[in-house]
């Protein structure tokens, strides 16, 4: 390599190094400027995180207790107080949450018609009168009753609102300035309201239908009602099977009676045959000792024997038919008894399943 070639090669390496250092410098400066923003993203929006955490805790409480928590008194100890109040602080101690420096405001749907903060029996599937399922209490209170309360509230709104929309509950955090910018009465601001210099509170609210959907109320209530209908269908089918079994039993008893009558008829026909034979024998005996004047008596005896034989044949045929009919009726009666027993087991299983579905409530 000549001197000029080596010089051109060395000059090109210096340029590359200069460009690389410039790129690294620009990238470092950009990273330094973005570091505070990335730290804020990593830490998250603390007020928003608090209201979301509150929502999770409130809905978890609803799953456990079949109601929403009552508000805690302002400046209290964080425990719910279930009087007639619908507004106050979030009962953080009751919900197992840490205490915030400015406890969240909390409102819950409570009216004279529907009170979502009171666990009451509002749903009970109509089950058949039998069988009695051990341990089942139709008037128990669980998540299905809370779902029914939500349905009633949806049908007749008028309690708590957020942005003019009826809601099951609402929570508000004081925001970055840690001072609530509103008094928070029965109407909360619409969630997602943009922050301004005068308002930076963070609000979260869950509508009546939204909470019902989150809890899978429609599915669970539908399953409970479907199980109850299946139980009643099984109950009715078993009652029909009982009636059919009684009919088959009666028919079997009739066939048994017919067989007994046929046996009696055969016995009577046999006696008639014996009488006819005896009469004919007497006539023959007398004719042997006389001059033939008893020939008509002998002929009559022979005719009586023939008639008695025909009657005996008919009676024997009727007996054979009665025995066959009795056996068939007995088989049908046994079959209907087996069907009734199977349907009884299916009825009991269906009623037990419906009771368990109601007892389970919203649990998995």
mmCIF file with all atom_site columns, N, CA, C and O in Angstrom, residues 249-290:
data_model
loop_
_atom_site.group_PDB
_atom_site.id
_atom_site.type_symbol
_atom_site.label_atom_id
_atom_site.label_alt_id
_atom_site.label_comp_id
_atom_site.label_asym_id
_atom_site.label_entity_id
_atom_site.label_seq_id
_atom_site.pdbx_PDB_ins_code
_atom_site.Cartn_x
_atom_site.Cartn_y
_atom_site.Cartn_z
_atom_site.occupancy
_atom_site.B_iso_or_equiv
_atom_site.pdbx_formal_charge
_atom_site.auth_seq_id
_atom_site.auth_comp_id
_atom_site.auth_asym_id
_atom_site.auth_atom_id
_atom_site.pdbx_PDB_model_num
ATOM 1   N N  . UNK A 1 249 ? -100.556 -51.272  36.891 1.00 0.00 ? 249 UNK A N  1
ATOM 2   C CA . UNK A 1 249 ? -100.828 -52.137  38.030 1.00 0.00 ? 249 UNK A CA 1
ATOM 3   C C  . UNK A 1 249 ? -102.290 -52.566  38.073 1.00 0.00 ? 249 UNK A C  1
ATOM 4   O O  . UNK A 1 249 ? -102.609 -53.742  38.362 1.00 0.00 ? 249 UNK A O  1
ATOM 5   N N  . UNK A 1 250 ? -103.183 -51.619  37.783 1.00 0.00 ? 250 UNK A N  1
ATOM 6   C CA . UNK A 1 250 ? -104.611 -51.954  37.755 1.00 0.00 ? 250 UNK A CA 1
ATOM 7   C C  . UNK A 1 250 ? -104.912 -52.951  36.642 1.00 0.00 ? 250 UNK A C  1
ATOM 8   O O  . UNK A 1 250 ? -105.666 -53.919  36.822 1.00 0.00 ? 250 UNK A O  1
ATOM 9   N N  . UNK A 1 251 ? -104.300 -52.711  35.448 1.00 0.00 ? 251 UNK A N  1
ATOM 10  C CA . UNK A 1 251 ? -104.514 -53.628  34.328 1.00 0.00 ? 251 UNK A CA 1
ATOM 11  C C  . UNK A 1 251 ? -104.006 -55.032  34.661 1.00 0.00 ? 251 UNK A C  1
ATOM 12  O O  . UNK A 1 251 ? -104.644 -56.042  34.300 1.00 0.00 ? 251 UNK A O  1
ATOM 13  N N  . UNK A 1 252 ? -102.909 -55.087  35.389 1.00 0.00 ? 252 UNK A N  1
ATOM 14  C CA . UNK A 1 252 ? -102.375 -56.397  35.787 1.00 0.00 ? 252 UNK A CA 1
ATOM 15  C C  . UNK A 1 252 ? -103.325 -57.106  36.744 1.00 0.00 ? 252 UNK A C  1
ATOM 16  O O  . UNK A 1 252 ? -103.566 -58.315  36.616 1.00 0.00 ? 252 UNK A O  1
ATOM 17  N N  . UNK A 1 253 ? -103.886 -56.356  37.687 1.00 0.00 ? 253 UNK A N  1
ATOM 18  C CA . UNK A 1 253 ? -104.844 -56.965  38.618 1.00 0.00 ? 253 UNK A CA 1
ATOM 19  C C  . UNK A 1 253 ? -106.095 -57.456  37.883 1.00 0.00 ? 253 UNK A C  1
ATOM 20  O O  . UNK A 1 253 ? -106.658 -58.501  38.211 1.00 0.00 ? 253 UNK A O  1
ATOM 21  N N  . UNK A 1 254 ? -106.517 -56.706  36.851 1.00 0.00 ? 254 UNK A N  1
ATOM 22  C CA . UNK A 1 254 ? -107.664 -57.142  36.050 1.00 0.00 ? 254 UNK A CA 1
ATOM 23  C C  . UNK A 1 254 ? -107.343 -58.448  35.344 1.00 0.00 ? 254 UNK A C  1
ATOM 24  O O  . UNK A 1 254 ? -108.176 -59.380  35.299 1.00 0.00 ? 254 UNK A O  1
ATOM 25  N N  . UNK A 1 255 ? -106.129 -58.564  34.803 1.00 0.00 ? 255 UNK A N  1
ATOM 26  C CA . UNK A 1 255 ? -105.746 -59.801  34.111 1.00 0.00 ? 255 UNK A CA 1
ATOM 27  C C  . UNK A 1 255 ? -105.674 -60.972  35.086 1.00 0.00 ? 255 UNK A C  1
ATOM 28  O O  . UNK A 1 255 ? -106.058 -62.104  34.740 1.00 0.00 ? 255 UNK A O  1
ATOM 29  N N  . UNK A 1 256 ? -105.206 -60.710  36.283 1.00 0.00 ? 256 UNK A N  1
ATOM 30  C CA . UNK A 1 256 ? -105.171 -61.782  37.292 1.00 0.00 ? 256 UNK A CA 1
ATOM 31  C C  . UNK A 1 256 ? -106.590 -62.244  37.607 1.00 0.00 ? 256 UNK A C  1
ATOM 32  O O  . UNK A 1 256 ? -106.883 -63.456  37.713 1.00 0.00 ? 256 UNK A O  1
ATOM 33  N N  . UNK A 1 257 ? -107.505 -61.295  37.739 1.00 0.00 ? 257 UNK A N  1
ATOM 34  C CA . UNK A 1 257 ? -108.914 -61.642  38.020 1.00 0.00 ? 257 UNK A CA 1
ATOM 35  C C  . UNK A 1 257 ? -109.520 -62.422  36.854 1.00 0.00 ? 257 UNK A C  1
ATOM 36  O O  . UNK A 1 257 ? -110.263 -63.400  37.069 1.00 0.00 ? 257 UNK A O  1
ATOM 37  N N  . UNK A 1 258 ? -109.184 -61.996  35.630 1.00 0.00 ? 258 UNK A N  1
ATOM 38  C CA . UNK A 1 258 ? -109.688 -62.732  34.462 1.00 0.00 ? 258 UNK A CA 1
ATOM 39  C C  . UNK A 1 258 ? -109.193 -64.167  34.461 1.00 0.00 ? 258 UNK A C  1
ATOM 40  O O  . UNK A 1 258 ? -109.936 -65.100  34.096 1.00 0.00 ? 258 UNK A O  1
ATOM 41  N N  . UNK A 1 259 ? -107.938 -64.358  34.834 1.00 0.00 ? 259 UNK A N  1
ATOM 42  C CA . UNK A 1 259 ? -107.398 -65.723  34.895 1.00 0.00 ? 259 UNK A CA 1
ATOM 43  C C  . UNK A 1 259 ? -108.139 -66.552  35.937 1.00 0.00 ? 259 UNK A C  1
ATOM 44  O O  . UNK A 1 259 ? -108.466 -67.742  35.703 1.00 0.00 ? 259 UNK A O  1
ATOM 45  N N  . UNK A 1 260 ? -108.412 -65.950  37.080 1.00 0.00 ? 260 UNK A N  1
ATOM 46  C CA . UNK A 1 260 ? -109.164 -66.663  38.126 1.00 0.00 ? 260 UNK A CA 1
ATOM 47  C C  . UNK A 1 260 ? -110.567 -67.032  37.643 1.00 0.00 ? 260 UNK A C  1
ATOM 48  O O  . UNK A 1 260 ? -111.056 -68.140  37.886 1.00 0.00 ? 260 UNK A O  1
ATOM 49  N N  . UNK A 1 261 ? -111.218 -66.103  36.926 1.00 0.00 ? 261 UNK A N  1
ATOM 50  C CA . UNK A 1 261 ? -112.540 -66.413  36.380 1.00 0.00 ? 261 UNK A CA 1
ATOM 51  C C  . UNK A 1 261 ? -112.460 -67.534  35.351 1.00 0.00 ? 261 UNK A C  1
ATOM 52  O O  . UNK A 1 261 ? -113.327 -68.413  35.280 1.00 0.00 ? 261 UNK A O  1
ATOM 53  N N  . UNK A 1 262 ? -111.388 -67.505  34.526 1.00 0.00 ? 262 UNK A N  1
ATOM 54  C CA . UNK A 1 262 ? -111.226 -68.554  33.524 1.00 0.00 ? 262 UNK A CA 1
ATOM 55  C C  . UNK A 1 262 ? -111.007 -69.909  34.183 1.00 0.00 ? 262 UNK A C  1
ATOM 56  O O  . UNK A 1 262 ? -111.527 -70.934  33.716 1.00 0.00 ? 262 UNK A O  1
ATOM 57  N N  . UNK A 1 263 ? -110.242 -69.938  35.262 1.00 0.00 ? 263 UNK A N  1
ATOM 58  C CA . UNK A 1 263 ? -110.034 -71.189  36.006 1.00 0.00 ? 263 UNK A CA 1
ATOM 59  C C  . UNK A 1 263 ? -111.353 -71.693  36.567 1.00 0.00 ? 263 UNK A C  1
ATOM 60  O O  . UNK A 1 263 ? -111.675 -72.900  36.498 1.00 0.00 ? 263 UNK A O  1
ATOM 61  N N  . UNK A 1 264 ? -112.162 -70.760  37.112 1.00 0.00 ? 264 UNK A N  1
ATOM 62  C CA . UNK A 1 264 ? -113.465 -71.158  37.649 1.00 0.00 ? 264 UNK A CA 1
ATOM 63  C C  . UNK A 1 264 ? -114.373 -71.686  36.549 1.00 0.00 ? 264 UNK A C  1
ATOM 64  O O  . UNK A 1 264 ? -115.109 -72.689  36.737 1.00 0.00 ? 264 UNK A O  1
ATOM 65  N N  . UNK A 1 265 ? -114.325 -71.065  35.367 1.00 0.00 ? 265 UNK A N  1
ATOM 66  C CA . UNK A 1 265 ? -115.149 -71.519  34.241 1.00 0.00 ? 265 UNK A CA 1
ATOM 67  C C  . UNK A 1 265 ? -114.736 -72.901  33.796 1.00 0.00 ? 265 UNK A C  1
ATOM 68  O O  . UNK A 1 265 ? -115.585 -73.767  33.492 1.00 0.00 ? 265 UNK A O  1
ATOM 69  N N  . UNK A 1 266 ? -113.434 -73.160  33.757 1.00 0.00 ? 266 UNK A N  1
ATOM 70  C CA . UNK A 1 266 ? -112.950 -74.497  33.406 1.00 0.00 ? 266 UNK A CA 1
ATOM 71  C C  . UNK A 1 266 ? -113.421 -75.523  34.436 1.00 0.00 ? 266 UNK A C  1
ATOM 72  O O  . UNK A 1 266 ? -113.839 -76.649  34.094 1.00 0.00 ? 266 UNK A O  1
ATOM 73  N N  . UNK A 1 267 ? -113.392 -75.133  35.698 1.00 0.00 ? 267 UNK A N  1
ATOM 74  C CA . UNK A 1 267 ? -113.845 -76.053  36.756 1.00 0.00 ? 267 UNK A CA 1
ATOM 75  C C  . UNK A 1 267 ? -115.329 -76.370  36.593 1.00 0.00 ? 267 UNK A C  1
ATOM 76  O O  . UNK A 1 267 ? -115.752 -77.544  36.700 1.00 0.00 ? 267 UNK A O  1
ATOM 77  N N  . UNK A 1 268 ? -116.122 -75.336  36.308 1.00 0.00 ? 268 UNK A N  1
ATOM 78  C CA . UNK A 1 268 ? -117.564 -75.573  36.118 1.00 0.00 ? 268 UNK A CA 1
ATOM 79  C C  . UNK A 1 268 ? -117.820 -76.430  34.886 1.00 0.00 ? 268 UNK A C  1
ATOM 80  O O  . UNK A 1 268 ? -118.692 -77.328  34.899 1.00 0.00 ? 268 UNK A O  1
ATOM 81  N N  . UNK A 1 269 ? -117.059 -76.164  33.805 1.00 0.00 ? 269 UNK A N  1
ATOM 82  C CA . UNK A 1 269 ? -117.236 -76.973  32.595 1.00 0.00 ? 269 UNK A CA 1
ATOM 83  C C  . UNK A 1 269 ? -116.844 -78.423  32.857 1.00 0.00 ? 269 UNK A C  1
ATOM 84  O O  . UNK A 1 269 ? -117.473 -79.364  32.336 1.00 0.00 ? 269 UNK A O  1
ATOM 85  N N  . UNK A 1 270 ? -115.824 -78.625  33.676 1.00 0.00 ? 270 UNK A N  1
ATOM 86  C CA . UNK A 1 270 ? -115.406 -79.985  34.029 1.00 0.00 ? 270 UNK A CA 1
ATOM 87  C C  . UNK A 1 270 ? -116.504 -80.686  34.825 1.00 0.00 ? 270 UNK A C  1
ATOM 88  O O  . UNK A 1 270 ? -116.795 -81.878  34.614 1.00 0.00 ? 270 UNK A O  1
ATOM 89  N N  . UNK A 1 271 ? -117.152 -79.978  35.749 1.00 0.00 ? 271 UNK A N  1
ATOM 90  C CA . UNK A 1 271 ? -118.264 -80.557  36.515 1.00 0.00 ? 271 UNK A CA 1
ATOM 91  C C  . UNK A 1 271 ? -119.431 -80.907  35.601 1.00 0.00 ? 271 UNK A C  1
ATOM 92  O O  . UNK A 1 271 ? -120.059 -81.972  35.754 1.00 0.00 ? 271 UNK A O  1
ATOM 93  N N  . UNK A 1 272 ? -119.720 -80.004  34.640 1.00 0.00 ? 272 UNK A N  1
ATOM 94  C CA . UNK A 1 272 ? -120.798 -80.303  33.696 1.00 0.00 ? 272 UNK A CA 1
ATOM 95  C C  . UNK A 1 272 ? -120.478 -81.553  32.895 1.00 0.00 ? 272 UNK A C  1
ATOM 96  O O  . UNK A 1 272 ? -121.368 -82.383  32.621 1.00 0.00 ? 272 UNK A O  1
ATOM 97  N N  . UNK A 1 273 ? -119.197 -81.677  32.518 1.00 0.00 ? 273 UNK A N  1
ATOM 98  C CA . UNK A 1 273 ? -118.786 -82.876  31.789 1.00 0.00 ? 273 UNK A CA 1
ATOM 99  C C  . UNK A 1 273 ? -118.974 -84.122  32.637 1.00 0.00 ? 273 UNK A C  1
ATOM 100 O O  . UNK A 1 273 ? -119.507 -85.143  32.175 1.00 0.00 ? 273 UNK A O  1
ATOM 101 N N  . UNK A 1 274 ? -118.584 -84.076  33.904 1.00 0.00 ? 274 UNK A N  1
ATOM 102 C CA . UNK A 1 274 ? -118.734 -85.229  34.790 1.00 0.00 ? 274 UNK A CA 1
ATOM 103 C C  . UNK A 1 274 ? -120.207 -85.558  34.992 1.00 0.00 ? 274 UNK A C  1
ATOM 104 O O  . UNK A 1 274 ? -120.596 -86.748  35.009 1.00 0.00 ? 274 UNK A O  1
ATOM 105 N N  . UNK A 1 275 ? -121.039 -84.540  35.162 1.00 0.00 ? 275 UNK A N  1
ATOM 106 C CA . UNK A 1 275 ? -122.478 -84.789  35.322 1.00 0.00 ? 275 UNK A CA 1
ATOM 107 C C  . UNK A 1 275 ? -123.062 -85.442  34.073 1.00 0.00 ? 275 UNK A C  1
ATOM 108 O O  . UNK A 1 275 ? -123.900 -86.371  34.154 1.00 0.00 ? 275 UNK A O  1
ATOM 109 N N  . UNK A 1 276 ? -122.659 -84.928  32.901 1.00 0.00 ? 276 UNK A N  1
ATOM 110 C CA . UNK A 1 276 ? -123.182 -85.500  31.664 1.00 0.00 ? 276 UNK A CA 1
ATOM 111 C C  . UNK A 1 276 ? -122.747 -86.949  31.511 1.00 0.00 ? 276 UNK A C  1
ATOM 112 O O  . UNK A 1 276 ? -123.541 -87.823  31.093 1.00 0.00 ? 276 UNK A O  1
ATOM 113 N N  . UNK A 1 277 ? -121.504 -87.253  31.856 1.00 0.00 ? 277 UNK A N  1
ATOM 114 C CA . UNK A 1 277 ? -121.008 -88.625  31.763 1.00 0.00 ? 277 UNK A CA 1
ATOM 115 C C  . UNK A 1 277 ? -121.759 -89.520  32.738 1.00 0.00 ? 277 UNK A C  1
ATOM 116 O O  . UNK A 1 277 ? -122.181 -90.649  32.403 1.00 0.00 ? 277 UNK A O  1
ATOM 117 N N  . UNK A 1 278 ? -121.964 -89.001  33.961 1.00 0.00 ? 278 UNK A N  1
ATOM 118 C CA . UNK A 1 278 ? -122.684 -89.816  34.964 1.00 0.00 ? 278 UNK A CA 1
ATOM 119 C C  . UNK A 1 278 ? -124.117 -90.076  34.531 1.00 0.00 ? 278 UNK A C  1
ATOM 120 O O  . UNK A 1 278 ? -124.655 -91.191  34.673 1.00 0.00 ? 278 UNK A O  1
ATOM 121 N N  . UNK A 1 279 ? -124.767 -89.056  33.967 1.00 0.00 ? 279 UNK A N  1
ATOM 122 C CA . UNK A 1 279 ? -126.156 -89.213  33.519 1.00 0.00 ? 279 UNK A CA 1
ATOM 123 C C  . UNK A 1 279 ? -126.236 -90.235  32.394 1.00 0.00 ? 279 UNK A C  1
ATOM 124 O O  . UNK A 1 279 ? -127.134 -91.099  32.352 1.00 0.00 ? 279 UNK A O  1
ATOM 125 N N  . UNK A 1 280 ? -125.316 -90.138  31.471 1.00 0.00 ? 280 UNK A N  1
ATOM 126 C CA . UNK A 1 280 ? -125.309 -91.076  30.346 1.00 0.00 ? 280 UNK A CA 1
ATOM 127 C C  . UNK A 1 280 ? -125.036 -92.499  30.825 1.00 0.00 ? 280 UNK A C  1
ATOM 128 O O  . UNK A 1 280 ? -125.647 -93.473  30.348 1.00 0.00 ? 280 UNK A O  1
ATOM 129 N N  . UNK A 1 281 ? -124.110 -92.632  31.770 1.00 0.00 ? 281 UNK A N  1
ATOM 130 C CA . UNK A 1 281 ? -123.800 -93.967  32.295 1.00 0.00 ? 281 UNK A CA 1
ATOM 131 C C  . UNK A 1 281 ? -125.018 -94.574  32.990 1.00 0.00 ? 281 UNK A C  1
ATOM 132 O O  . UNK A 1 281 ? -125.313 -95.786  32.855 1.00 0.00 ? 281 UNK A O  1
ATOM 133 N N  . UNK A 1 282 ? -125.747 -93.759  33.726 1.00 0.00 ? 282 UNK A N  1
ATOM 134 C CA . UNK A 1 282 ? -126.956 -94.269  34.408 1.00 0.00 ? 282 UNK A CA 1
ATOM 135 C C  . UNK A 1 282 ? -127.988 -94.705  33.382 1.00 0.00 ? 282 UNK A C  1
ATOM 136 O O  . UNK A 1 282 ? -128.667 -95.735  33.536 1.00 0.00 ? 282 UNK A O  1
ATOM 137 N N  . UNK A 1 283 ? -128.126 -93.903  32.297 1.00 0.00 ? 283 UNK A N  1
ATOM 138 C CA . UNK A 1 283 ? -129.102 -94.253  31.272 1.00 0.00 ? 283 UNK A CA 1
ATOM 139 C C  . UNK A 1 283 ? -128.720 -95.561  30.586 1.00 0.00 ? 283 UNK A C  1
ATOM 140 O O  . UNK A 1 283 ? -129.574 -96.414  30.283 1.00 0.00 ? 283 UNK A O  1
ATOM 141 N N  . UNK A 1 284 ? -127.449 -95.728  30.337 1.00 0.00 ? 284 UNK A N  1
ATOM 142 C CA . UNK A 1 284 ? -127.001 -96.972  29.699 1.00 0.00 ? 284 UNK A CA 1
ATOM 143 C C  . UNK A 1 284 ? -127.243 -98.151  30.621 1.00 0.00 ? 284 UNK A C  1
ATOM 144 O O  . UNK A 1 284 ? -127.667 -99.239  30.179 1.00 0.00 ? 284 UNK A O  1
ATOM 145 N N  . UNK A 1 285 ? -126.977 -97.959  31.904 1.00 0.00 ? 285 UNK A N  1
ATOM 146 C CA . UNK A 1 285 ? -127.187 -99.060  32.860 1.00 0.00 ? 285 UNK A CA 1
ATOM 147 C C  . UNK A 1 285 ? -128.647 -99.451  32.928 1.00 0.00 ? 285 UNK A C  1
ATOM 148 O O  . UNK A 1 285 ? -129.002 -100.646 32.942 1.00 0.00 ? 285 UNK A O  1
ATOM 149 N N  . UNK A 1 286 ? -129.511 -98.475  32.944 1.00 0.00 ? 286 UNK A N  1
ATOM 150 C CA . UNK A 1 286 ? -130.948 -98.777  32.987 1.00 0.00 ? 286 UNK A CA 1
ATOM 151 C C  . UNK A 1 286 ? -131.395 -99.424  31.684 1.00 0.00 ? 286 UNK A C  1
ATOM 152 O O  . UNK A 1 286 ? -132.250 -100.321 31.666 1.00 0.00 ? 286 UNK A O  1
ATOM 153 N N  . UNK A 1 287 ? -130.865 -98.974  30.579 1.00 0.00 ? 287 UNK A N  1
ATOM 154 C CA . UNK A 1 287 ? -131.252 -99.553  29.287 1.00 0.00 ? 287 UNK A CA 1
ATOM 155 C C  . UNK A 1 287 ? -130.844 -101.007 29.177 1.00 0.00 ? 287 UNK A C  1
ATOM 156 O O  . UNK A 1 287 ? -131.514 -101.820 28.530 1.00 0.00 ? 287 UNK A O  1
ATOM 157 N N  . UNK A 1 288 ? -129.765 -101.370 29.812 1.00 0.00 ? 288 UNK A N  1
ATOM 158 C CA . UNK A 1 288 ? -129.316 -102.768 29.763 1.00 0.00 ? 288 UNK A CA 1
ATOM 159 C C  . UNK A 1 288 ? -130.271 -103.702 30.504 1.00 0.00 ? 288 UNK A C  1
ATOM 160 O O  . UNK A 1 288 ? -130.353 -104.889 30.195 1.00 0.00 ? 288 UNK A O  1
ATOM 161 N N  . UNK A 1 289 ? -131.005 -103.169 31.441 1.00 0.00 ? 289 UNK A N  1
ATOM 162 C CA . UNK A 1 289 ? -131.926 -103.984 32.236 1.00 0.00 ? 289 UNK A CA 1
ATOM 163 C C  . UNK A 1 289 ? -133.387 -103.808 31.808 1.00 0.00 ? 289 UNK A C  1
ATOM 164 O O  . UNK A 1 289 ? -134.309 -104.272 32.493 1.00 0.00 ? 289 UNK A O  1
ATOM 165 N N  . UNK A 1 290 ? -133.601 -103.059 30.725 1.00 0.00 ? 290 UNK A N  1
ATOM 166 C CA . UNK A 1 290 ? -134.973 -102.812 30.278 1.00 0.00 ? 290 UNK A CA 1
ATOM 167 C C  . UNK A 1 290 ? -135.096 -103.180 28.806 1.00 0.00 ? 290 UNK A C  1
ATOM 168 O O  . UNK A 1 290 ? -134.157 -103.718 28.194 1.00 0.00 ? 290 UNK A O  1
#
